[in-house]
mmCIF file of N, CA and C in Angstrom:
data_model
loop_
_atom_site.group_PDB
_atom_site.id
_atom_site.type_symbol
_atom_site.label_atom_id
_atom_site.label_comp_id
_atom_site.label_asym_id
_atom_site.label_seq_id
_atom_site.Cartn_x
_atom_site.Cartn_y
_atom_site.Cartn_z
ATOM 1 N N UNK A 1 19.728 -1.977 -1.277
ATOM 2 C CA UNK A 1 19.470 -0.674 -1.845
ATOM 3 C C UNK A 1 18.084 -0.628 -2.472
ATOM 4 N N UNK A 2 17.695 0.732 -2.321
ATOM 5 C CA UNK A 2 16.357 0.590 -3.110
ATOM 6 C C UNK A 2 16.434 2.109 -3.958
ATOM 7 N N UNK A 3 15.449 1.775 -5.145
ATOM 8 C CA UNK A 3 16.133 2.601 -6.632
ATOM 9 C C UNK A 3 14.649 3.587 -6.485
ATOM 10 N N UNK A 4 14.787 4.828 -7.025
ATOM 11 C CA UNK A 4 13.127 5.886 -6.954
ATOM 12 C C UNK A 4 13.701 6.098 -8.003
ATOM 13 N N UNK A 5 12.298 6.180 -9.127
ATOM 14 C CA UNK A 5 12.768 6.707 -10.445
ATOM 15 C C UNK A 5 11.116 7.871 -10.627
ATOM 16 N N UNK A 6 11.001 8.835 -11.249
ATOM 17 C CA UNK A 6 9.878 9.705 -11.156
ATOM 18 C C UNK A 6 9.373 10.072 -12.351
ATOM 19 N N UNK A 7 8.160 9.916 -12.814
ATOM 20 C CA UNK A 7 7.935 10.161 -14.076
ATOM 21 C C UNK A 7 6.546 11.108 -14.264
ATOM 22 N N UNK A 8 6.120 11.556 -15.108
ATOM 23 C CA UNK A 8 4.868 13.023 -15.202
ATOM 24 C C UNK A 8 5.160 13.800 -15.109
ATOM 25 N N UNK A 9 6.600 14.537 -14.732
ATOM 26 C CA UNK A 9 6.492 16.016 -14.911
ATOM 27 C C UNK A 9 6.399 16.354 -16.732
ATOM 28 N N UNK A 10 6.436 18.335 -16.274
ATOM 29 C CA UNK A 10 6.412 18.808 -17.574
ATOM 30 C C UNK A 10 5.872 20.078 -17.504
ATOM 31 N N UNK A 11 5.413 20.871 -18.237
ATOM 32 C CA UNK A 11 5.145 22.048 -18.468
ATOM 33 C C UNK A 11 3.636 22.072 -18.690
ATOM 34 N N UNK A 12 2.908 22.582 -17.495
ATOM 35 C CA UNK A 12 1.509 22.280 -17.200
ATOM 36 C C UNK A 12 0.593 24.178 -17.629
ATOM 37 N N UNK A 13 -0.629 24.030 -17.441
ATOM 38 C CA UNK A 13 -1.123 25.354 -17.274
ATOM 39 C C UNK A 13 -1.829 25.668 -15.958
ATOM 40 N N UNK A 14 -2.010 26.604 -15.518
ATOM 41 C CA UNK A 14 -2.266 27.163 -14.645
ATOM 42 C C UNK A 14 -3.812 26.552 -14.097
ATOM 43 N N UNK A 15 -4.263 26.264 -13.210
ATOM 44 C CA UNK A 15 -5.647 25.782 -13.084
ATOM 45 C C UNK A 15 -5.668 23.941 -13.460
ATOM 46 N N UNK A 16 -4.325 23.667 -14.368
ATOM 47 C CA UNK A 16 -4.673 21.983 -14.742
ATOM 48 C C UNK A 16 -4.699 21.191 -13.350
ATOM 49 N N UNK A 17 -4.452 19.765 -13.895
ATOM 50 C CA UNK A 17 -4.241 18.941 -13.220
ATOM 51 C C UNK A 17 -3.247 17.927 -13.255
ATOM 52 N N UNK A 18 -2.734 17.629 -12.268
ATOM 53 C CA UNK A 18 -1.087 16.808 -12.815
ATOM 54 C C UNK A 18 -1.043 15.424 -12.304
ATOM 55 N N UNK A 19 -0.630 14.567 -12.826
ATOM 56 C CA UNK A 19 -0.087 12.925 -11.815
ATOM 57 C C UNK A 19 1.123 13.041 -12.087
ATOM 58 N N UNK A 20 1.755 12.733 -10.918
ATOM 59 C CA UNK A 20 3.261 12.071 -10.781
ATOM 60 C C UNK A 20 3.205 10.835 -10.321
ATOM 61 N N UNK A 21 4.389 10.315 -10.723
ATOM 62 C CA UNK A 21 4.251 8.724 -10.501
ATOM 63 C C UNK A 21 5.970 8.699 -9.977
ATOM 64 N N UNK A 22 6.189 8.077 -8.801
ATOM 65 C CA UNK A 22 7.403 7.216 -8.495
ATOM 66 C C UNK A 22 7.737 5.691 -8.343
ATOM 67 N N UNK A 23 8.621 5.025 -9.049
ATOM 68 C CA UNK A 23 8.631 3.610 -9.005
ATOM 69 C C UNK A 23 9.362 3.230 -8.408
ATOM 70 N N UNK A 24 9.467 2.286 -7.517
ATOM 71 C CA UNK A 24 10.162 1.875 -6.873
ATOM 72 C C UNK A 24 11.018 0.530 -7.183
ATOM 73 N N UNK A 25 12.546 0.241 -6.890
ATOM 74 C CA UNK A 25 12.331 -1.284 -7.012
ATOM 75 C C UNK A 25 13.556 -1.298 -6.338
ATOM 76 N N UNK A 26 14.014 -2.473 -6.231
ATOM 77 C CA UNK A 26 15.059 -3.354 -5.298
ATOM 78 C C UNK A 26 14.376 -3.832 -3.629
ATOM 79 N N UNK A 27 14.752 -3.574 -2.207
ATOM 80 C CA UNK A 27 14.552 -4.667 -1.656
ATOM 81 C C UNK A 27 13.879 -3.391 -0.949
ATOM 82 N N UNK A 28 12.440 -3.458 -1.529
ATOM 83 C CA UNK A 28 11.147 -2.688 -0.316
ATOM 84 C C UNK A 28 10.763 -3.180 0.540
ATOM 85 N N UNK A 29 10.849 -4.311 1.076
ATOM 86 C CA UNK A 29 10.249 -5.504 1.869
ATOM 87 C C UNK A 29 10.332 -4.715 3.037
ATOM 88 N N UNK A 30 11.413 -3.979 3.567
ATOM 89 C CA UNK A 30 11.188 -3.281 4.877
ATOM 90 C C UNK A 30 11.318 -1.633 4.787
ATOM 91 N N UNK A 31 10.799 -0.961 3.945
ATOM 92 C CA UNK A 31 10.668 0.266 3.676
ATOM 93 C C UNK A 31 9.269 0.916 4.633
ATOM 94 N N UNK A 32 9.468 1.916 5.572
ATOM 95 C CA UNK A 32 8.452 2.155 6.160
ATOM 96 C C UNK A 32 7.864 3.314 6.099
ATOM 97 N N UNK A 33 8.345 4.246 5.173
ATOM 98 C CA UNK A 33 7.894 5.631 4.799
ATOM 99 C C UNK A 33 7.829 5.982 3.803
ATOM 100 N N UNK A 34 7.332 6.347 2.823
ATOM 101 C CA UNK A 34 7.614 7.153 1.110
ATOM 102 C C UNK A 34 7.162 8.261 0.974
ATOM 103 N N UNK A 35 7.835 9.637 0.349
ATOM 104 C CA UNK A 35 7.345 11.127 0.972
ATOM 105 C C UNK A 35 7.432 11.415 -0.714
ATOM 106 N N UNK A 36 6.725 12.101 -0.749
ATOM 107 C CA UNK A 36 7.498 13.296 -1.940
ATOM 108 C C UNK A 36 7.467 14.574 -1.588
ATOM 109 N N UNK A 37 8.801 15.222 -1.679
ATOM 110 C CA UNK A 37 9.354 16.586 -1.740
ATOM 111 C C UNK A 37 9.395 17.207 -2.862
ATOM 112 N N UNK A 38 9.738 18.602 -2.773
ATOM 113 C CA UNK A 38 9.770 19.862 -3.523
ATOM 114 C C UNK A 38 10.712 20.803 -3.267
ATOM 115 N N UNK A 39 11.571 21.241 -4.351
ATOM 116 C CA UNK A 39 11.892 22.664 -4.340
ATOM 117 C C UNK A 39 11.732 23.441 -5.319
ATOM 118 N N UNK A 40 11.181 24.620 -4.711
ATOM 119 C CA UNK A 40 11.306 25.545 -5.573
ATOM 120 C C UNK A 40 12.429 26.598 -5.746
ATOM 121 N N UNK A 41 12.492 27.225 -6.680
ATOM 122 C CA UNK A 41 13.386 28.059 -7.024
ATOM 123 C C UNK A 41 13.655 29.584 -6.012
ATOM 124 N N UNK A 42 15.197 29.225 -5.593
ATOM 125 C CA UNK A 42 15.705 29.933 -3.988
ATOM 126 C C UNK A 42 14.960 29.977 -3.165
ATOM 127 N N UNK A 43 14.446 28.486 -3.026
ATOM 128 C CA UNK A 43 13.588 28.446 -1.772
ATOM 129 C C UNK A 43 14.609 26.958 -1.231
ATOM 130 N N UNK A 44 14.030 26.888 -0.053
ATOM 131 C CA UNK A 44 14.108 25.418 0.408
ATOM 132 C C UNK A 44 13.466 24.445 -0.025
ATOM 133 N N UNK A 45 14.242 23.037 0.453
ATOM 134 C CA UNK A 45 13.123 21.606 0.099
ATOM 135 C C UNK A 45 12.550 21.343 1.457
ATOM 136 N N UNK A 46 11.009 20.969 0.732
ATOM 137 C CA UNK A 46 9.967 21.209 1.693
ATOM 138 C C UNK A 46 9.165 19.565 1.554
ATOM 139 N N UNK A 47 8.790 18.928 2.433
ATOM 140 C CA UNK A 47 7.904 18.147 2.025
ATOM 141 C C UNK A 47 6.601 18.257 1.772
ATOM 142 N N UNK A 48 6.136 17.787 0.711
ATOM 143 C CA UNK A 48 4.592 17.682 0.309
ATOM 144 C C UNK A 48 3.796 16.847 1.131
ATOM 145 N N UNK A 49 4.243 15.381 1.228
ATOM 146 C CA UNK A 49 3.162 14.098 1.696
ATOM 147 C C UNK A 49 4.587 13.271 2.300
ATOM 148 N N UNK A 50 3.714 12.501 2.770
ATOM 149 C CA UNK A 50 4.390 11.145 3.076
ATOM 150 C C UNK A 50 3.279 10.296 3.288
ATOM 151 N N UNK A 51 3.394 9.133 3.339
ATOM 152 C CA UNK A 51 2.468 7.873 2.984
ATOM 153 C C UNK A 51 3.311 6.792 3.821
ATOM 154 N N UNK A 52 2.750 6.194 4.922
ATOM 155 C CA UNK A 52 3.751 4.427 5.081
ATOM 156 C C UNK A 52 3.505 3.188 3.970
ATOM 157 N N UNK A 53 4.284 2.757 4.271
ATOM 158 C CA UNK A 53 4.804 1.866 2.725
ATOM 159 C C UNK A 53 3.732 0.837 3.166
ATOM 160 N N UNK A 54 3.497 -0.175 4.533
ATOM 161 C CA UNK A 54 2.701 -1.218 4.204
ATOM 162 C C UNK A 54 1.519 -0.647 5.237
ATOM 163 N N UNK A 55 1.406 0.364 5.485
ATOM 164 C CA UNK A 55 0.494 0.581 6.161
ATOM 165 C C UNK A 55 -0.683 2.153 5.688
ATOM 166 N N UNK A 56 -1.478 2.828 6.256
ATOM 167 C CA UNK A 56 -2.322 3.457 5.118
ATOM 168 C C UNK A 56 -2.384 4.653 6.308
ATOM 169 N N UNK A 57 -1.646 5.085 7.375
ATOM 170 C CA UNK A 57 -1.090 6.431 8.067
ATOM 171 C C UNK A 57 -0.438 7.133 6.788
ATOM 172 N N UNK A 58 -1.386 8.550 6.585
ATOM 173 C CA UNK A 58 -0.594 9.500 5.274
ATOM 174 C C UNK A 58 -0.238 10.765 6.176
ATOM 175 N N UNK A 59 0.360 12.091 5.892
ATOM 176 C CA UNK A 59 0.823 13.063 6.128
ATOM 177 C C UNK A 59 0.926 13.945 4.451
ATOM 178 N N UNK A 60 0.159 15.382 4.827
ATOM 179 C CA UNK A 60 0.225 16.095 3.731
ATOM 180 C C UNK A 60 0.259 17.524 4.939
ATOM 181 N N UNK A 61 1.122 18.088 4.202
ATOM 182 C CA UNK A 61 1.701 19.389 4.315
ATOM 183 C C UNK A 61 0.644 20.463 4.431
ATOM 184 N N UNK A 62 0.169 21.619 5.417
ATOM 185 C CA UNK A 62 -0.553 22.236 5.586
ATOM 186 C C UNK A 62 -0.832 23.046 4.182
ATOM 187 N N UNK A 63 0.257 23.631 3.522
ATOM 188 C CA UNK A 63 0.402 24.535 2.816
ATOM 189 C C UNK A 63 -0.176 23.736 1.447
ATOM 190 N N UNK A 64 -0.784 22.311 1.248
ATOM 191 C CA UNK A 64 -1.403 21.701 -0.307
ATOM 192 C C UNK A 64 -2.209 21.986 -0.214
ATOM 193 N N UNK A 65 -3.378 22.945 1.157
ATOM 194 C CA UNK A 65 -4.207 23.083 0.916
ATOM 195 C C UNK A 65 -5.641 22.280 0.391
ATOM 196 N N UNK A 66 -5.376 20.719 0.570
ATOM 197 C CA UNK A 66 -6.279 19.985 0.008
ATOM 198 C C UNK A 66 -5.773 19.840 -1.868
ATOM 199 N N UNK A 67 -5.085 20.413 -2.130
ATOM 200 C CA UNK A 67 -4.882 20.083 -3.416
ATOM 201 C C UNK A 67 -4.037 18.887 -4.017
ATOM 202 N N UNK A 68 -3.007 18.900 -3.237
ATOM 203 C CA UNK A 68 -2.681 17.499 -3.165
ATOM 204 C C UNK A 68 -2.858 16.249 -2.628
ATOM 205 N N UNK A 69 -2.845 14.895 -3.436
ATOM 206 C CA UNK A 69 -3.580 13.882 -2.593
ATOM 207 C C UNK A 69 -2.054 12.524 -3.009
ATOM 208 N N UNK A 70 -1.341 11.948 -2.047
ATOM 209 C CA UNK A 70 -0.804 10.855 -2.473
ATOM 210 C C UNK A 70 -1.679 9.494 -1.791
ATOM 211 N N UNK A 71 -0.949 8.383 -2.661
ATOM 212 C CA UNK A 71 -1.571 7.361 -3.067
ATOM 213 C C UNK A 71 -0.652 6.483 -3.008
ATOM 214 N N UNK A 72 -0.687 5.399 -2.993
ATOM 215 C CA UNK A 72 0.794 3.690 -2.607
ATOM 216 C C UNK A 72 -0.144 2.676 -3.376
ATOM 217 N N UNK A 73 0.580 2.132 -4.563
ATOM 218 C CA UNK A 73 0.290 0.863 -5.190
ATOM 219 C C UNK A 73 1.398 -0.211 -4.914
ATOM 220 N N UNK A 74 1.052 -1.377 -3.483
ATOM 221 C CA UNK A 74 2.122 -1.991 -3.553
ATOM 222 C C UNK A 74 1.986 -3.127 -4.211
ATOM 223 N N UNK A 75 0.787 -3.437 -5.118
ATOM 224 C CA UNK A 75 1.450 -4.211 -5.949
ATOM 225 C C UNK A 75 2.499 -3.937 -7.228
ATOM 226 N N UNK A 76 2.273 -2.717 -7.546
ATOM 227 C CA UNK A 76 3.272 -2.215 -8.577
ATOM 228 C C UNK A 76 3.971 -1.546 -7.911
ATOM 229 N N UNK A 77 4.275 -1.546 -6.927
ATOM 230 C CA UNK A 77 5.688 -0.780 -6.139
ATOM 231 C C UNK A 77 5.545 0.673 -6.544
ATOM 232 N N UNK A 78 4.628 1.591 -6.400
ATOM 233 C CA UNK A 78 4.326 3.002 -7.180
ATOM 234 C C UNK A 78 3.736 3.680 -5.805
ATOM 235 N N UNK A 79 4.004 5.062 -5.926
ATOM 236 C CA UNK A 79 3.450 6.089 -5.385
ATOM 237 C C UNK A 79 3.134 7.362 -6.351
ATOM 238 N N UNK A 80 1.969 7.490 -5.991
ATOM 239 C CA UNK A 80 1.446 8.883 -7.185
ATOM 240 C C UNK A 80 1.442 9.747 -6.298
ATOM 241 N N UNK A 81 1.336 11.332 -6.907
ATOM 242 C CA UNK A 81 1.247 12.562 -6.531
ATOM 243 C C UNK A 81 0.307 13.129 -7.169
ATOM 244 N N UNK A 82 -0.863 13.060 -6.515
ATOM 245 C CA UNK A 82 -1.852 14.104 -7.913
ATOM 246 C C UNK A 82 -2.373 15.002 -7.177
ATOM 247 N N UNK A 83 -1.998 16.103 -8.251
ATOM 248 C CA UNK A 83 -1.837 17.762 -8.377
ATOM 249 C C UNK A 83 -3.092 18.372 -8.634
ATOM 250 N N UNK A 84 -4.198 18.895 -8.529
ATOM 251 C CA UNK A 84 -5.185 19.437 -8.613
ATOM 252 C C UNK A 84 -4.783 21.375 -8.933
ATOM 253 N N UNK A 85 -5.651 21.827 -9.440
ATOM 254 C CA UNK A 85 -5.420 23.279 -9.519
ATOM 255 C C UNK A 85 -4.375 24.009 -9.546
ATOM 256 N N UNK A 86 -3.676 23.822 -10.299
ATOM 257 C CA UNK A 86 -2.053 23.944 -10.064
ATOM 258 C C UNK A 86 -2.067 25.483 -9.859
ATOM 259 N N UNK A 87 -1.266 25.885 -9.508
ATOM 260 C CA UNK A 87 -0.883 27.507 -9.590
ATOM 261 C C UNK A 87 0.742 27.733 -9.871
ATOM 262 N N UNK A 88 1.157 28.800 -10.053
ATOM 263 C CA UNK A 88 2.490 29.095 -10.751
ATOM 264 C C UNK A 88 3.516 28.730 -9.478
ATOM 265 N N UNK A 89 3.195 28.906 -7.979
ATOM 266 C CA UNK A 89 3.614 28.794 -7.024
ATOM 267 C C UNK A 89 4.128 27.066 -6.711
ATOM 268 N N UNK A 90 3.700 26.151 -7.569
ATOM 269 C CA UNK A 90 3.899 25.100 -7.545
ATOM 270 C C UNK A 90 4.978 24.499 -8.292
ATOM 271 N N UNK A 91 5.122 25.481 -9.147
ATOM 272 C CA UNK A 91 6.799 24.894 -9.743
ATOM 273 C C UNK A 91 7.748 24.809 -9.303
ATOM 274 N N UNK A 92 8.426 23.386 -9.609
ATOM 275 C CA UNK A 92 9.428 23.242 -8.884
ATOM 276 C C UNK A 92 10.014 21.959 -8.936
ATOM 277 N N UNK A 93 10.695 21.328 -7.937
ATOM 278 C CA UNK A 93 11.447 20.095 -8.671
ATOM 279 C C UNK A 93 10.718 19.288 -7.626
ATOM 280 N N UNK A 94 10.411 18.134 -7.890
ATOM 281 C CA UNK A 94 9.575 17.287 -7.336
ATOM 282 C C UNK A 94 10.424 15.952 -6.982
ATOM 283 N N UNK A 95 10.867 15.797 -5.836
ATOM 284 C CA UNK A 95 11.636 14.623 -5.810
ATOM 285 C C UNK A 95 10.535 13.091 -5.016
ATOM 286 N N UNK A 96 11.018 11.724 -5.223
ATOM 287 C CA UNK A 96 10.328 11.040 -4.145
ATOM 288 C C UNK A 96 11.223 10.343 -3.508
ATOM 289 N N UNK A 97 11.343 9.928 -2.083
ATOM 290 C CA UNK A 97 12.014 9.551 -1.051
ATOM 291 C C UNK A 97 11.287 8.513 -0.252
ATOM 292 N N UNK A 98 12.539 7.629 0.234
ATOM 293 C CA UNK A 98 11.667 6.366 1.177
ATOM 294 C C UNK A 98 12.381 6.554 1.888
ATOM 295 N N UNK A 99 12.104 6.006 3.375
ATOM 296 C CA UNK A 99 12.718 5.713 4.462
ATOM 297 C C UNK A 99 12.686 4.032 5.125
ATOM 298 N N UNK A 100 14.162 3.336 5.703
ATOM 299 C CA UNK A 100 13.521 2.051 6.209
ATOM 300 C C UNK A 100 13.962 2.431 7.632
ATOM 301 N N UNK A 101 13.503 2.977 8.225
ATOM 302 C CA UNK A 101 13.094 2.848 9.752
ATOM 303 C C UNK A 101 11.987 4.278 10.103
ATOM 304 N N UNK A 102 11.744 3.949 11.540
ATOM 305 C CA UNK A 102 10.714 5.053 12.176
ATOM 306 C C UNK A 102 11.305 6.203 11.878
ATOM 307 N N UNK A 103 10.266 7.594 11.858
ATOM 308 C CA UNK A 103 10.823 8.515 12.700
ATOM 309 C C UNK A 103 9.615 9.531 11.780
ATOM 310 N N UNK A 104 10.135 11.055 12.239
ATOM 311 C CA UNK A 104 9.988 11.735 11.665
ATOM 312 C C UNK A 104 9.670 12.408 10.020
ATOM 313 N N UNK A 105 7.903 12.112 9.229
ATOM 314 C CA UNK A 105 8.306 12.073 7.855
ATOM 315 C C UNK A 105 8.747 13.318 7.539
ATOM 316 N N UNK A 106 8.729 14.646 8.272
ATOM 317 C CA UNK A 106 8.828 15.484 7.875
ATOM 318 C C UNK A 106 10.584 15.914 7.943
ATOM 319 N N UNK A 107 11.630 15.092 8.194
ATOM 320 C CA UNK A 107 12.592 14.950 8.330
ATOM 321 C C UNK A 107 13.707 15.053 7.309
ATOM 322 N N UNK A 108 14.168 15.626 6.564
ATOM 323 C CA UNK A 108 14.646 15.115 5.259
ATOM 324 C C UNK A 108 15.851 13.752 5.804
ATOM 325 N N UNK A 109 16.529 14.326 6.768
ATOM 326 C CA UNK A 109 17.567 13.439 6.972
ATOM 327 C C UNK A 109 17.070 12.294 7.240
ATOM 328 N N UNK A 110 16.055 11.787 7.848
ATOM 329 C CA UNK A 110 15.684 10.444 7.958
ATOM 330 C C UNK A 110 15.716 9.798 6.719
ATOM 331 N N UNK A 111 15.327 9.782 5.358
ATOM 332 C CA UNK A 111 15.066 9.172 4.369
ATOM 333 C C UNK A 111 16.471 8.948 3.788
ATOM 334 N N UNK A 112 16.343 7.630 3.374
ATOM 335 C CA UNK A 112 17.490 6.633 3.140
ATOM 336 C C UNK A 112 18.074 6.815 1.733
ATOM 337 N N UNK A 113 16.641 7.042 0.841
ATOM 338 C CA UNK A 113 16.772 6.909 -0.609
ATOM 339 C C UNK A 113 16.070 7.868 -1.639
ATOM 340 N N UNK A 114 16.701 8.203 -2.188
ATOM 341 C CA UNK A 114 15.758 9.416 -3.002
ATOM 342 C C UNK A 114 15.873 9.381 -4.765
ATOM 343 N N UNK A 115 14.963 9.286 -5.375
ATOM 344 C CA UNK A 115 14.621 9.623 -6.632
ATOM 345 C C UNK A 115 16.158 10.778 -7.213
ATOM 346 N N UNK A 116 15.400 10.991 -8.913
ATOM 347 C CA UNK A 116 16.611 12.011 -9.326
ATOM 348 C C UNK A 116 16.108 13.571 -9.461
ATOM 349 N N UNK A 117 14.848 13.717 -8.588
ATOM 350 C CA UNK A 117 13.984 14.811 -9.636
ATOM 351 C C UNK A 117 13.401 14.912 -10.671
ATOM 352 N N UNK A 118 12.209 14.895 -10.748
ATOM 353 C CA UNK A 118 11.534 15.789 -11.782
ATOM 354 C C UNK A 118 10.927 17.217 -11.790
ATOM 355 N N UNK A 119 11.012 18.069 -12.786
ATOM 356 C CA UNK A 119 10.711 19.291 -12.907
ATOM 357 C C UNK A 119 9.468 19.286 -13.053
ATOM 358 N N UNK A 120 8.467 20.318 -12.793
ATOM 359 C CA UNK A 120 6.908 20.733 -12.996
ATOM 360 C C UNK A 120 7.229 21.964 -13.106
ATOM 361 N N UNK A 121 6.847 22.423 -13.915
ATOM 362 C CA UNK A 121 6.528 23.806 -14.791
ATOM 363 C C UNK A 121 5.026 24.652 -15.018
ATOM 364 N N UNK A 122 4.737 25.286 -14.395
ATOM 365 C CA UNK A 122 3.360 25.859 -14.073
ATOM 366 C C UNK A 122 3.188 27.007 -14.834
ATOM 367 N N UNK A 123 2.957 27.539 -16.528
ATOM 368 C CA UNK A 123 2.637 28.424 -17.087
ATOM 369 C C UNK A 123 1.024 29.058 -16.781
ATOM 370 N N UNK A 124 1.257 30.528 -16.849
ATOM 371 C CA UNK A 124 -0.393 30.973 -17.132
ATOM 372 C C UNK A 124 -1.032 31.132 -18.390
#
């Protein structure tokens, strides 16, 4: 089993800038994908990014617009999410997810393991 725990959300302003951080731990040794998702409110979950775990192939979502950028620290078993220019449209629950085999990152069902959520809150 492998454990996602997510930490940085919170109640941001409009125009800031945000880091999220997901930690990982138990047996990553063959983990080959790590994404972070989003939902927003009566919308669907959408993916943001995905990143491969030992390799440096990323995927970001048309719609970040360049505003989002993820990142993989495997010596600390971490994946960041940093948020640039936030807008109100960005709130929402921020989950992170791994996968241990190929496929599809844009998949939800592929991913094995998922975080508990964190909230981001985008005031003007």
């Amino acid at each position: 089993q492998v454990q996602l725990v997510e930490y940085g959300g919170g109640l941001v302003q409009t125009g800031a800038s945000l880091g999220l951080t997901c930690v990982l731990s138990g047996d990553t040794r063959r983990l080959f994908t790590v994404a972070w998702f989003r939902q927003a409110p009566g919308k669907e979950r959408e993916l943001v990014a995905a990143h491969e775990w030992f390799r440096t192939a990323s995927y970001s979502a048309d719609y970040t617009e360049g505003r989002f950028s993820i990142s993989r620290s495997t010596d600390a078993n971490t994946v960041s999410l940093q948020i640039r220019t936030l807008k109100s449209e960005d709130t929402a629950v921020y989950y992170c997810a791994a996968s241990g085999h190929s496929g599809d990152p844009k998949a939800q069902g592929g991913y094995d393991y998922w975080g508990q959520g964190i909230q981001v809150t985008v005031s003007s």
